[in-house]
Amino acid sequence: MTKQEKVDFVIKTLNELYPTIPIPLEHKDPYTLLIAVLMSAQSTDVRVNQITPLLFAKADNPYDMIKLSVEEIREIIKPVGLSPMKSKGIYGLSHILINEHGGEVPRTYEALEALPAVGHKTAAVVLSQAFGIPAFPVDTHIHRLMYRWNLTNGKNVVQTEKDAKRLFPKELWNDLHLQIIWYGREYSPARGWDLDKDPITKTIGRKSVIDDYYAKKK
């Protein structure tokens, strides 16, 4: 298969498996999405979705959030981990949104990445899922699968994002990054991986990855 045929196969398979795409993090607007994505760093979406309703019951907008103290925010979000950094980030960015953006979440990488505790991936998720702006946030699943599928060299997430944007059509980025995440969780996980149940890797996978898989099975 040529590189283009591999890309077409990935798109076709993912569209068949995920014709409608569930949104991993529950939210109702750009602000609640931004907070949920920030909280998801080194945590699971399931855990975040258990905790955000408790936080948003008290504050689901920056004006109410700054009425809480950093300690109060931290107490609520403690189960998601990294709560000292995240609570300071949530409190600090809420102030900045009010003071510099009229209480609204900005729509550019530059403005989002200037907010405390907001990195490139968080900014990309907010741009794509809240505003429909084409972005390709790379998480651990996408990084792993792009390498397994021999579509990137896997050196780092920056390179993986560049390769994904180069290979896949821009109008598909927002759907594709979510489809690949769901595929990674359900068909091609890091642990307990069964190649026979992973149709994409089985068909187009990197030879060294497949050889390694079978070597470990012996």
PDB file of C-alpha atoms in Angstrom:
ATOM      1  CA  MET A   1       0.000   0.000   0.000  1.00  0.00           C
ATOM      2  CA  THR A   2       1.150   3.536  -0.730  1.00  0.00           C
ATOM      3  CA  LYS A   3       1.149   6.104   2.080  1.00  0.00           C
ATOM      4  CA  GLN A   4      -1.976   7.686   0.548  1.00  0.00           C
ATOM      5  CA  GLU A   5      -3.762   4.317   0.392  1.00  0.00           C
ATOM      6  CA  LYS A   6      -2.921   3.746   4.049  1.00  0.00           C
ATOM      7  CA  VAL A   7      -4.337   7.156   4.975  1.00  0.00           C
ATOM      8  CA  ASP A   8      -7.508   6.447   2.963  1.00  0.00           C
ATOM      9  CA  PHE A   9      -7.851   3.049   4.672  1.00  0.00           C
ATOM     10  CA  VAL A  10      -7.551   4.666   8.130  1.00  0.00           C
ATOM     11  CA  ILE A  11     -10.199   7.286   7.295  1.00  0.00           C
ATOM     12  CA  LYS A  12     -12.587   4.713   5.802  1.00  0.00           C
ATOM     13  CA  THR A  13     -12.227   2.265   8.722  1.00  0.00           C
ATOM     14  CA  LEU A  14     -12.661   4.961  11.372  1.00  0.00           C
ATOM     15  CA  ASN A  15     -15.771   6.331   9.635  1.00  0.00           C
ATOM     16  CA  GLU A  16     -17.266   2.840   9.570  1.00  0.00           C
ATOM     17  CA  LEU A  17     -16.502   2.242  13.260  1.00  0.00           C
ATOM     18  CA  TYR A  18     -17.435   5.730  14.483  1.00  0.00           C
ATOM     19  CA  PRO A  19     -20.070   7.272  12.176  1.00  0.00           C
ATOM     20  CA  THR A  20     -21.177   9.388  15.134  1.00  0.00           C
ATOM     21  CA  ILE A  21     -18.403  10.455  17.482  1.00  0.00           C
ATOM     22  CA  PRO A  22     -18.947  10.716  21.231  1.00  0.00           C
ATOM     23  CA  ILE A  23     -17.287  13.714  22.935  1.00  0.00           C
ATOM     24  CA  PRO A  24     -15.021  12.319  25.691  1.00  0.00           C
ATOM     25  CA  LEU A  25     -15.332  15.223  28.157  1.00  0.00           C
ATOM     26  CA  GLU A  26     -18.762  16.435  29.231  1.00  0.00           C
ATOM     27  CA  HIS A  27     -19.229  20.202  28.928  1.00  0.00           C
ATOM     28  CA  LYS A  28     -21.832  22.770  27.913  1.00  0.00           C
ATOM     29  CA  ASP A  29     -19.773  25.664  26.533  1.00  0.00           C
ATOM     30  CA  PRO A  30     -16.171  26.726  25.757  1.00  0.00           C
ATOM     31  CA  TYR A  31     -15.415  27.652  29.386  1.00  0.00           C
ATOM     32  CA  THR A  32     -16.536  24.335  30.877  1.00  0.00           C
ATOM     33  CA  LEU A  33     -14.669  22.479  28.114  1.00  0.00           C
ATOM     34  CA  LEU A  34     -11.484  24.452  28.828  1.00  0.00           C
ATOM     35  CA  ILE A  35     -11.701  23.573  32.536  1.00  0.00           C
ATOM     36  CA  ALA A  36     -12.467  19.904  31.814  1.00  0.00           C
ATOM     37  CA  VAL A  37      -9.541  19.564  29.376  1.00  0.00           C
ATOM     38  CA  LEU A  38      -7.182  21.271  31.821  1.00  0.00           C
ATOM     39  CA  MET A  39      -8.312  18.828  34.529  1.00  0.00           C
ATOM     40  CA  SER A  40      -7.793  15.808  32.268  1.00  0.00           C
ATOM     41  CA  ALA A  41      -3.979  16.119  32.215  1.00  0.00           C
ATOM     42  CA  GLN A  42      -2.555  12.850  33.588  1.00  0.00           C
ATOM     43  CA  SER A  43      -6.054  11.742  34.554  1.00  0.00           C
ATOM     44  CA  THR A  44      -8.836   9.793  32.847  1.00  0.00           C
ATOM     45  CA  ASP A  45     -11.871  11.289  31.123  1.00  0.00           C
ATOM     46  CA  VAL A  46     -14.095   9.067  33.280  1.00  0.00           C
ATOM     47  CA  ARG A  47     -12.620  10.525  36.477  1.00  0.00           C
ATOM     48  CA  VAL A  48     -12.866  14.095  35.152  1.00  0.00           C
ATOM     49  CA  ASN A  49     -16.520  13.562  34.155  1.00  0.00           C
ATOM     50  CA  GLN A  50     -17.240  12.449  37.739  1.00  0.00           C
ATOM     51  CA  ILE A  51     -15.687  15.577  39.251  1.00  0.00           C
ATOM     52  CA  THR A  52     -16.614  18.421  36.867  1.00  0.00           C
ATOM     53  CA  PRO A  53     -20.342  18.355  37.780  1.00  0.00           C
ATOM     54  CA  LEU A  54     -19.366  18.969  41.432  1.00  0.00           C
ATOM     55  CA  LEU A  55     -17.179  21.924  40.442  1.00  0.00           C
ATOM     56  CA  PHE A  56     -19.626  23.347  37.888  1.00  0.00           C
ATOM     57  CA  ALA A  57     -22.505  23.156  40.388  1.00  0.00           C
ATOM     58  CA  LYS A  58     -20.614  25.832  42.321  1.00  0.00           C
ATOM     59  CA  ALA A  59     -19.015  27.678  39.395  1.00  0.00           C
ATOM     60  CA  ASP A  60     -19.565  27.078  35.677  1.00  0.00           C
ATOM     61  CA  ASN A  61     -18.292  30.474  34.512  1.00  0.00           C
ATOM     62  CA  PRO A  62     -15.217  32.591  35.303  1.00  0.00           C
ATOM     63  CA  TYR A  63     -17.188  35.149  37.356  1.00  0.00           C
ATOM     64  CA  ASP A  64     -18.420  32.523  39.807  1.00  0.00           C
ATOM     65  CA  MET A  65     -15.101  30.652  39.742  1.00  0.00           C
ATOM     66  CA  ILE A  66     -13.129  33.605  41.132  1.00  0.00           C
ATOM     67  CA  LYS A  67     -15.577  33.792  44.051  1.00  0.00           C
ATOM     68  CA  LEU A  68     -14.089  30.459  45.166  1.00  0.00           C
ATOM     69  CA  SER A  69     -10.617  30.332  46.697  1.00  0.00           C
ATOM     70  CA  VAL A  70      -7.809  28.253  45.193  1.00  0.00           C
ATOM     71  CA  GLU A  71      -8.145  25.974  48.251  1.00  0.00           C
ATOM     72  CA  GLU A  72     -11.877  25.455  47.663  1.00  0.00           C
ATOM     73  CA  ILE A  73     -11.286  24.578  44.004  1.00  0.00           C
ATOM     74  CA  ARG A  74      -8.470  22.233  44.991  1.00  0.00           C
ATOM     75  CA  GLU A  75     -10.651  20.430  47.541  1.00  0.00           C
ATOM     76  CA  ILE A  76     -13.283  19.682  44.886  1.00  0.00           C
ATOM     77  CA  ILE A  77     -10.899  18.563  42.124  1.00  0.00           C
ATOM     78  CA  LYS A  78      -8.434  16.624  44.312  1.00  0.00           C
ATOM     79  CA  PRO A  79      -9.523  13.175  42.954  1.00  0.00           C
ATOM     80  CA  VAL A  80      -8.282  14.027  39.435  1.00  0.00           C
ATOM     81  CA  GLY A  81      -4.662  14.453  40.597  1.00  0.00           C
ATOM     82  CA  LEU A  82      -2.201  17.360  40.245  1.00  0.00           C
ATOM     83  CA  SER A  83      -4.800  19.428  42.114  1.00  0.00           C
ATOM     84  CA  PRO A  84      -2.367  22.108  43.435  1.00  0.00           C
ATOM     85  CA  MET A  85      -1.309  23.109  39.908  1.00  0.00           C
ATOM     86  CA  LYS A  86      -4.749  22.662  38.360  1.00  0.00           C
ATOM     87  CA  SER A  87      -6.622  24.643  41.024  1.00  0.00           C
ATOM     88  CA  LYS A  88      -4.190  27.572  40.678  1.00  0.00           C
ATOM     89  CA  GLY A  89      -4.536  27.338  36.891  1.00  0.00           C
ATOM     90  CA  ILE A  90      -8.354  27.344  36.971  1.00  0.00           C
ATOM     91  CA  TYR A  91      -8.451  30.299  39.385  1.00  0.00           C
ATOM     92  CA  GLY A  92      -5.760  32.245  37.510  1.00  0.00           C
ATOM     93  CA  LEU A  93      -7.133  31.742  34.011  1.00  0.00           C
ATOM     94  CA  SER A  94     -10.636  32.718  35.189  1.00  0.00           C
ATOM     95  CA  HIS A  95      -9.239  36.076  36.323  1.00  0.00           C
ATOM     96  CA  ILE A  96      -7.441  36.549  32.989  1.00  0.00           C
ATOM     97  CA  LEU A  97     -10.582  35.696  30.990  1.00  0.00           C
ATOM     98  CA  ILE A  98     -12.504  38.377  32.880  1.00  0.00           C
ATOM     99  CA  ASN A  99      -9.749  41.011  32.793  1.00  0.00           C
ATOM    100  CA  GLU A 100      -8.457  40.492  29.255  1.00  0.00           C
ATOM    101  CA  HIS A 101     -11.186  38.686  27.281  1.00  0.00           C
ATOM    102  CA  GLY A 102     -14.506  39.992  28.620  1.00  0.00           C
ATOM    103  CA  GLY A 103     -15.157  36.686  30.368  1.00  0.00           C
ATOM    104  CA  GLU A 104     -15.028  34.769  27.075  1.00  0.00           C
ATOM    105  CA  VAL A 105     -12.668  31.946  26.072  1.00  0.00           C
ATOM    106  CA  PRO A 106     -10.361  33.225  23.289  1.00  0.00           C
ATOM    107  CA  ARG A 107     -10.189  31.535  19.879  1.00  0.00           C
ATOM    108  CA  THR A 108      -6.461  31.527  19.119  1.00  0.00           C
ATOM    109  CA  TYR A 109      -3.564  29.271  20.114  1.00  0.00           C
ATOM    110  CA  GLU A 110      -1.570  32.284  21.249  1.00  0.00           C
ATOM    111  CA  ALA A 111      -4.220  33.615  23.653  1.00  0.00           C
ATOM    112  CA  LEU A 112      -5.139  30.170  24.987  1.00  0.00           C
ATOM    113  CA  GLU A 113      -1.543  29.077  25.545  1.00  0.00           C
ATOM    114  CA  ALA A 114      -0.909  32.319  27.460  1.00  0.00           C
ATOM    115  CA  LEU A 115      -3.393  31.142  30.119  1.00  0.00           C
ATOM    116  CA  PRO A 116      -1.955  29.399  33.214  1.00  0.00           C
ATOM    117  CA  ALA A 117      -1.921  25.564  33.063  1.00  0.00           C
ATOM    118  CA  VAL A 118      -3.009  25.601  29.390  1.00  0.00           C
ATOM    119  CA  GLY A 119      -0.603  23.889  27.000  1.00  0.00           C
ATOM    120  CA  HIS A 120      -0.678  23.336  23.255  1.00  0.00           C
ATOM    121  CA  LYS A 121      -2.790  20.180  23.414  1.00  0.00           C
ATOM    122  CA  THR A 122      -5.418  21.764  25.693  1.00  0.00           C
ATOM    123  CA  ALA A 123      -5.591  24.781  23.371  1.00  0.00           C
ATOM    124  CA  ALA A 124      -6.000  22.511  20.335  1.00  0.00           C
ATOM    125  CA  VAL A 125      -8.849  20.547  21.959  1.00  0.00           C
ATOM    126  CA  VAL A 126     -10.700  23.758  22.846  1.00  0.00           C
ATOM    127  CA  LEU A 127     -10.243  25.237  19.352  1.00  0.00           C
ATOM    128  CA  SER A 128     -11.480  22.071  17.646  1.00  0.00           C
ATOM    129  CA  GLN A 129     -14.281  20.980  19.973  1.00  0.00           C
ATOM    130  CA  ALA A 130     -15.594  24.325  21.233  1.00  0.00           C
ATOM    131  CA  PHE A 131     -15.186  26.441  18.104  1.00  0.00           C
ATOM    132  CA  GLY A 132     -14.873  23.975  15.221  1.00  0.00           C
ATOM    133  CA  ILE A 133     -11.501  25.453  14.221  1.00  0.00           C
ATOM    134  CA  PRO A 134      -9.376  22.733  12.520  1.00  0.00           C
ATOM    135  CA  ALA A 135      -6.793  21.379  14.968  1.00  0.00           C
ATOM    136  CA  PHE A 136      -5.180  18.002  15.605  1.00  0.00           C
ATOM    137  CA  PRO A 137      -4.561  17.591  19.340  1.00  0.00           C
ATOM    138  CA  VAL A 138      -2.165  14.673  19.878  1.00  0.00           C
ATOM    139  CA  ASP A 139      -2.652  12.639  23.039  1.00  0.00           C
ATOM    140  CA  THR A 140      -0.945   9.379  24.021  1.00  0.00           C
ATOM    141  CA  HIS A 141      -3.393   7.281  21.957  1.00  0.00           C
ATOM    142  CA  ILE A 142      -2.834   9.268  18.742  1.00  0.00           C
ATOM    143  CA  HIS A 143       0.929   9.335  19.316  1.00  0.00           C
ATOM    144  CA  ARG A 144       0.981   5.544  19.793  1.00  0.00           C
ATOM    145  CA  LEU A 145      -1.284   4.744  16.836  1.00  0.00           C
ATOM    146  CA  MET A 146       0.392   7.064  14.352  1.00  0.00           C
ATOM    147  CA  TYR A 147       3.647   5.244  15.161  1.00  0.00           C
ATOM    148  CA  ARG A 148       2.068   1.770  15.008  1.00  0.00           C
ATOM    149  CA  TRP A 149       0.546   2.664  11.640  1.00  0.00           C
ATOM    150  CA  ASN A 150       3.931   3.861  10.330  1.00  0.00           C
ATOM    151  CA  LEU A 151       2.549   7.352   9.654  1.00  0.00           C
ATOM    152  CA  THR A 152       5.139   9.095  11.852  1.00  0.00           C
ATOM    153  CA  ASN A 153       8.554   8.274  13.297  1.00  0.00           C
ATOM    154  CA  GLY A 154       7.164   8.691  16.818  1.00  0.00           C
ATOM    155  CA  LYS A 155      10.051  10.874  18.043  1.00  0.00           C
ATOM    156  CA  ASN A 156       7.730  13.270  19.897  1.00  0.00           C
ATOM    157  CA  VAL A 157       4.151  14.597  19.896  1.00  0.00           C
ATOM    158  CA  VAL A 158       5.197  17.743  18.011  1.00  0.00           C
ATOM    159  CA  GLN A 159       6.411  15.656  15.079  1.00  0.00           C
ATOM    160  CA  THR A 160       3.350  13.395  15.281  1.00  0.00           C
ATOM    161  CA  GLU A 161       1.044  16.430  15.081  1.00  0.00           C
ATOM    162  CA  LYS A 162       2.951  17.795  12.066  1.00  0.00           C
ATOM    163  CA  ASP A 163       2.724  14.445  10.283  1.00  0.00           C
ATOM    164  CA  ALA A 164      -0.984  14.027  11.069  1.00  0.00           C
ATOM    165  CA  LYS A 165      -1.746  17.503   9.708  1.00  0.00           C
ATOM    166  CA  ARG A 166       0.310  16.828   6.599  1.00  0.00           C
ATOM    167  CA  LEU A 167      -1.273  13.438   5.853  1.00  0.00           C
ATOM    168  CA  PHE A 168      -4.935  13.948   6.718  1.00  0.00           C
ATOM    169  CA  PRO A 169      -7.261  16.468   5.013  1.00  0.00           C
ATOM    170  CA  LYS A 170      -7.789  19.591   7.135  1.00  0.00           C
ATOM    171  CA  GLU A 171     -11.583  19.328   7.028  1.00  0.00           C
ATOM    172  CA  LEU A 172     -11.350  15.907   8.745  1.00  0.00           C
ATOM    173  CA  TRP A 173      -8.941  16.825  11.570  1.00  0.00           C
ATOM    174  CA  ASN A 174     -11.566  17.588  14.215  1.00  0.00           C
ATOM    175  CA  ASP A 175     -13.420  14.309  13.681  1.00  0.00           C
ATOM    176  CA  LEU A 176     -10.324  12.206  13.071  1.00  0.00           C
ATOM    177  CA  HIS A 177      -8.470  13.092  16.270  1.00  0.00           C
ATOM    178  CA  LEU A 178     -11.498  11.946  18.294  1.00  0.00           C
ATOM    179  CA  GLN A 179     -12.026   8.832  16.179  1.00  0.00           C
ATOM    180  CA  ILE A 180      -8.371   7.823  16.630  1.00  0.00           C
ATOM    181  CA  ILE A 181      -8.616   8.350  20.420  1.00  0.00           C
ATOM    182  CA  TRP A 182     -11.681   6.078  20.644  1.00  0.00           C
ATOM    183  CA  TYR A 183     -10.026   3.526  18.346  1.00  0.00           C
ATOM    184  CA  GLY A 184      -6.893   3.527  20.505  1.00  0.00           C
ATOM    185  CA  ARG A 185      -8.903   2.897  23.646  1.00  0.00           C
ATOM    186  CA  GLU A 186     -11.088   0.171  22.177  1.00  0.00           C
ATOM    187  CA  TYR A 187      -8.970  -1.608  19.545  1.00  0.00           C
ATOM    188  CA  SER A 188      -5.304  -0.695  19.993  1.00  0.00           C
ATOM    189  CA  PRO A 189      -4.507  -0.013  23.663  1.00  0.00           C
ATOM    190  CA  ALA A 190      -1.005   0.271  25.101  1.00  0.00           C
ATOM    191  CA  ARG A 191      -1.625  -2.604  27.529  1.00  0.00           C
ATOM    192  CA  GLY A 192      -3.447  -5.835  26.800  1.00  0.00           C
ATOM    193  CA  TRP A 193      -3.221  -5.213  23.069  1.00  0.00           C
ATOM    194  CA  ASP A 194      -4.607  -7.943  20.806  1.00  0.00           C
ATOM    195  CA  LEU A 195      -3.420  -7.424  17.229  1.00  0.00           C
ATOM    196  CA  ASP A 196      -6.127  -9.746  15.885  1.00  0.00           C
ATOM    197  CA  LYS A 197      -8.761  -7.309  17.195  1.00  0.00           C
ATOM    198  CA  ASP A 198      -6.961  -4.270  15.729  1.00  0.00           C
ATOM    199  CA  PRO A 199      -7.943  -4.190  12.023  1.00  0.00           C
ATOM    200  CA  ILE A 200      -6.007  -1.037  11.107  1.00  0.00           C
ATOM    201  CA  THR A 201      -2.641  -2.025  12.622  1.00  0.00           C
ATOM    202  CA  LYS A 202      -3.077  -5.576  11.325  1.00  0.00           C
ATOM    203  CA  THR A 203      -3.511  -4.205   7.790  1.00  0.00           C
ATOM    204  CA  ILE A 204      -1.057  -1.285   7.604  1.00  0.00           C
ATOM    205  CA  GLY A 205       1.051  -1.599  10.781  1.00  0.00           C
ATOM    206  CA  ARG A 206       4.771  -0.883  11.005  1.00  0.00           C
ATOM    207  CA  LYS A 207       6.636  -4.149  10.350  1.00  0.00           C
ATOM    208  CA  SER A 208       8.902  -3.801  13.394  1.00  0.00           C
ATOM    209  CA  VAL A 209       5.888  -3.259  15.681  1.00  0.00           C
ATOM    210  CA  ILE A 210       4.086  -6.335  14.333  1.00  0.00           C
ATOM    211  CA  ASP A 211       7.260  -8.469  14.462  1.00  0.00           C
ATOM    212  CA  ASP A 212       7.837  -7.339  18.048  1.00  0.00           C
ATOM    213  CA  TYR A 213       4.231  -8.183  18.959  1.00  0.00           C
ATOM    214  CA  TYR A 214       4.550 -11.758  17.661  1.00  0.00           C
ATOM    215  CA  ALA A 215       8.021 -12.199  19.202  1.00  0.00           C
ATOM    216  CA  LYS A 216       6.587 -11.356  22.628  1.00  0.00           C
ATOM    217  CA  LYS A 217       3.719 -13.809  22.141  1.00  0.00           C
ATOM    218  CA  LYS A 218       6.042 -16.768  21.622  1.00  0.00           C
TER     219      LYS A 218
END
